[in-house]
PDB file of C-alpha atoms and ligand atoms in Angstrom:
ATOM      1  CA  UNK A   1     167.719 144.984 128.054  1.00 86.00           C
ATOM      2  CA  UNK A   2     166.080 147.738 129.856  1.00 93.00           C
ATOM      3  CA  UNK A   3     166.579 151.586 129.170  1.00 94.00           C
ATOM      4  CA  UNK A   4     169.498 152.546 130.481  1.00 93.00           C
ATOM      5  CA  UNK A   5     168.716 155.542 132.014  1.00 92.00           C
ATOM      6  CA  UNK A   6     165.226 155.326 133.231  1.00 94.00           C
ATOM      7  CA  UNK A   7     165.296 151.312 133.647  1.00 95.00           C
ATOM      8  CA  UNK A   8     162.286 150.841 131.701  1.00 94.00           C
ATOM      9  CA  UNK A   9     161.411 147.281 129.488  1.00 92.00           C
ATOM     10  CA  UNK A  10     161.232 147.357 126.468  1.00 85.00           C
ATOM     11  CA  UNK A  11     158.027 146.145 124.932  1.00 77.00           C
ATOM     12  CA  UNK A  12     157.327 144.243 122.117  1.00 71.00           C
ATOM     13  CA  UNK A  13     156.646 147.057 119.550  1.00 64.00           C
ATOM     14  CA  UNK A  14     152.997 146.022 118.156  1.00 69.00           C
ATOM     15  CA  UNK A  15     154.011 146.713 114.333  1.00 76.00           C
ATOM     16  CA  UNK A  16     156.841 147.633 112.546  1.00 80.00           C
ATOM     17  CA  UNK A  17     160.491 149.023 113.887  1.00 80.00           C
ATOM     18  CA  UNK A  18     160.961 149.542 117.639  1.00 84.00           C
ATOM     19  CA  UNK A  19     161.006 152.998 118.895  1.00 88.00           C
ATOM     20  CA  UNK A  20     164.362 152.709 121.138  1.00 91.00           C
ATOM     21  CA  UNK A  21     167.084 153.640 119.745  1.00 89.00           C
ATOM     22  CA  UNK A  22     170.004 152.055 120.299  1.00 89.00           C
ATOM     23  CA  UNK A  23     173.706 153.443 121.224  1.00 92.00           C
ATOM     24  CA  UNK A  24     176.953 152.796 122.604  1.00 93.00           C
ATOM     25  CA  UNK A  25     177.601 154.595 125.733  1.00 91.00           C
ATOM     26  CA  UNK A  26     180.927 153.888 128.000  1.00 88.00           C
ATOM     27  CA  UNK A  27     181.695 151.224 125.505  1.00 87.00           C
ATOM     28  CA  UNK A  28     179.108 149.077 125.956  1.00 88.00           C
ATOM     29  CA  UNK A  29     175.798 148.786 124.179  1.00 91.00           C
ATOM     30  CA  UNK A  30     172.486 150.924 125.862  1.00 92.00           C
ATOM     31  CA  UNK A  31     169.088 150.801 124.514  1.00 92.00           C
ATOM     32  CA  UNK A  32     167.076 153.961 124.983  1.00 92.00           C
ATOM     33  CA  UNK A  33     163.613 153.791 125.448  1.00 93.00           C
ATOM     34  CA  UNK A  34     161.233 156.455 123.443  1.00 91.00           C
ATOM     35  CA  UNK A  35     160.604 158.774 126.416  1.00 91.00           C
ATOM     36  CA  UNK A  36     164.691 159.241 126.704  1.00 93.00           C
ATOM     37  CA  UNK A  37     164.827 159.977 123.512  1.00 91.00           C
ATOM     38  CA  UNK A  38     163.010 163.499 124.093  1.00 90.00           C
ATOM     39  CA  UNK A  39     165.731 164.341 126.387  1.00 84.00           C
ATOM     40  CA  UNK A  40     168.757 165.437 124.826  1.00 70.00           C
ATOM     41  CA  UNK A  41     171.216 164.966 127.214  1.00 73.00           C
ATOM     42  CA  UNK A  42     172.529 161.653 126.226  1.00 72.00           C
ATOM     43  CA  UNK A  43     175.852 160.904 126.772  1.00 84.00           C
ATOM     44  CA  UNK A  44     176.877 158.569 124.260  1.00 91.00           C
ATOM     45  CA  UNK A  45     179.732 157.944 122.675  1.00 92.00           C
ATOM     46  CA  UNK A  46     180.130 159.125 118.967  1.00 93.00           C
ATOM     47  CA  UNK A  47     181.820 158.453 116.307  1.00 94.00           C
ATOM     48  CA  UNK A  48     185.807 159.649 115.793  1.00 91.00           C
ATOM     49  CA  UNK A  49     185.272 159.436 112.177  1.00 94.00           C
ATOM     50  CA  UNK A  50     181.824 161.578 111.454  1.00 97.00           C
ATOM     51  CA  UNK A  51     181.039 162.579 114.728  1.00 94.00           C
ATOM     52  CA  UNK A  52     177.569 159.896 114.430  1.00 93.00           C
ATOM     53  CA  UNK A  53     176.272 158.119 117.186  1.00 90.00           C
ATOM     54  CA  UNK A  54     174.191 155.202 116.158  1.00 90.00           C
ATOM     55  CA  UNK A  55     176.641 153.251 116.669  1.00 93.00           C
ATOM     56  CA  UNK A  56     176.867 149.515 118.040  1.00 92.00           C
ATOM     57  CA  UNK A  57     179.013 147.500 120.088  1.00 91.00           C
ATOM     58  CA  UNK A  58     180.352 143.494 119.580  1.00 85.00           C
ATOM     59  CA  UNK A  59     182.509 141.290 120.287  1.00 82.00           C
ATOM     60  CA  UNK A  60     185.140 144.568 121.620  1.00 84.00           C
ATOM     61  CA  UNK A  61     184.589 146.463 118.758  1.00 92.00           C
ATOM     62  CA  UNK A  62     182.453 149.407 118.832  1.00 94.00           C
ATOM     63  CA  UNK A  63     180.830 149.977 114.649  1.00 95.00           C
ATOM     64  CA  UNK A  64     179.639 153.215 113.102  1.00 96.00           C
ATOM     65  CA  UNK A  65     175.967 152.910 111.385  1.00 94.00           C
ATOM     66  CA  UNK A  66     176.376 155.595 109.639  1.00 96.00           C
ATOM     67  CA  UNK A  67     179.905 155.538 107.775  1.00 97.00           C
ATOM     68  CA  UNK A  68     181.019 152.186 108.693  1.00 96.00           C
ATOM     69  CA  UNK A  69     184.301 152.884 110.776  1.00 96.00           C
ATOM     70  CA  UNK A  70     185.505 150.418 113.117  1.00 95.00           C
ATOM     71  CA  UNK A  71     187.211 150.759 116.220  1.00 91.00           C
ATOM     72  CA  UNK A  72     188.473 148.975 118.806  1.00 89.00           C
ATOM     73  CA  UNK A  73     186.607 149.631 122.331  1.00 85.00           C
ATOM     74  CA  UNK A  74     188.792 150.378 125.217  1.00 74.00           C
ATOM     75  CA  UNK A  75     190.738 147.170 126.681  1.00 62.00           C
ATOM     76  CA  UNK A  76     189.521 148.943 130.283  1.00 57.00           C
ATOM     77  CA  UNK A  77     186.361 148.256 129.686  1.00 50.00           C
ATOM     78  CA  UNK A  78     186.877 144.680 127.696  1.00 48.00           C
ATOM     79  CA  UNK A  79     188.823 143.792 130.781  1.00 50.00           C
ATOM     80  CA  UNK A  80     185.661 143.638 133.100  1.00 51.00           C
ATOM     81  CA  UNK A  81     183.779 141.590 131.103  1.00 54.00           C
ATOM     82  CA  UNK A  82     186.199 138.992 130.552  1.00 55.00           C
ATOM     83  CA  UNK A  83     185.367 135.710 132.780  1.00 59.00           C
ATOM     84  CA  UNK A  84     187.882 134.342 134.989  1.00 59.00           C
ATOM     85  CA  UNK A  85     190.075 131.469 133.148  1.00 63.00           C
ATOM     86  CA  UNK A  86     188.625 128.062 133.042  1.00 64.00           C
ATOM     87  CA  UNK A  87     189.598 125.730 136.021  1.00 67.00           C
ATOM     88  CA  UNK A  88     190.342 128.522 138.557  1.00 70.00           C
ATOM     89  CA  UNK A  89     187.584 128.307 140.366  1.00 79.00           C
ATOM     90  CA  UNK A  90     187.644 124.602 140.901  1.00 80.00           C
ATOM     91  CA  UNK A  91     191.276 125.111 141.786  1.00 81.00           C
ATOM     92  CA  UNK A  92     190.331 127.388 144.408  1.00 82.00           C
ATOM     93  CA  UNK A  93     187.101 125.014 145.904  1.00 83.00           C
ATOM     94  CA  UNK A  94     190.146 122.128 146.093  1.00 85.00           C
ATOM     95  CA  UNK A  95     192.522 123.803 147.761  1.00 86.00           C
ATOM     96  CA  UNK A  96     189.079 125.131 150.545  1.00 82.00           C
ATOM     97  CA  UNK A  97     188.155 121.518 150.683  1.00 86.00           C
ATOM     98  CA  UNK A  98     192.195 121.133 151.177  1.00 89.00           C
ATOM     99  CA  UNK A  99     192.177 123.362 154.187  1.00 87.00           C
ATOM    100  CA  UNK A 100     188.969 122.609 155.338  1.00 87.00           C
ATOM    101  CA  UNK A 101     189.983 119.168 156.099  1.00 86.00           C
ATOM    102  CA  UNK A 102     187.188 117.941 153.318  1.00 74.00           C
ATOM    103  CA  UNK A 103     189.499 116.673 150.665  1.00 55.00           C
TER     104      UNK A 103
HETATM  105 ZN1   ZN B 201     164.124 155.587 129.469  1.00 51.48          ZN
HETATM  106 ZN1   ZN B 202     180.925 157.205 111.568  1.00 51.48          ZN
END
């Protein structure tokens, strides 16, 4: 996953922890490589219950690092990631073979 604001790759940290930090910004998970970091104008998401924002996103639920509150992330935003339901789409390619005289 590259940087999210700057689009830079991560690289393979040569010992120890990675530098980029990572955060949860518009419900979904960012990484943030080490050069964003020195700018202060992230706009992540923090936090309802202390205001922290290391926090990380799964499965539609955003977690805090820090004091361990859970919430729910916004259906909105779990709406676009959702896939379309199984069997639609071959649905739809019958009924174009249908009308395309291909069936
Ligand atoms: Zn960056
Ligand atoms: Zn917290």
């Amino acid at each position: 996953m590259p940087c999210y604001r700057c689009g830079a790759r991560q690289t393979d940290p040569v010992r120890g922890a990675s530098p980029w930090q990572r955060g949860v910004r518009n419900e979904s998970q960012v990484l943030i490589c080490p050069d964003c970091q020195r700018l202060h104008d992230h706009d992540l998401d923090a936090c309802s219950t202390c205001g922290s924002r290391a926090l990380i996103c799964r499965l539609g639920e955003v977690e805090c690092r820090s004091c361990g509150a859970v919430r729910m992330a916004r259906s909105d935003a779990l709406t676009v990631s959702v896939p379309p339901p199984p069997g639609l789409s071959a649905e739809v390619e019958a009924a174009l073979n249908r009308v395309l005289g291909r069936a």
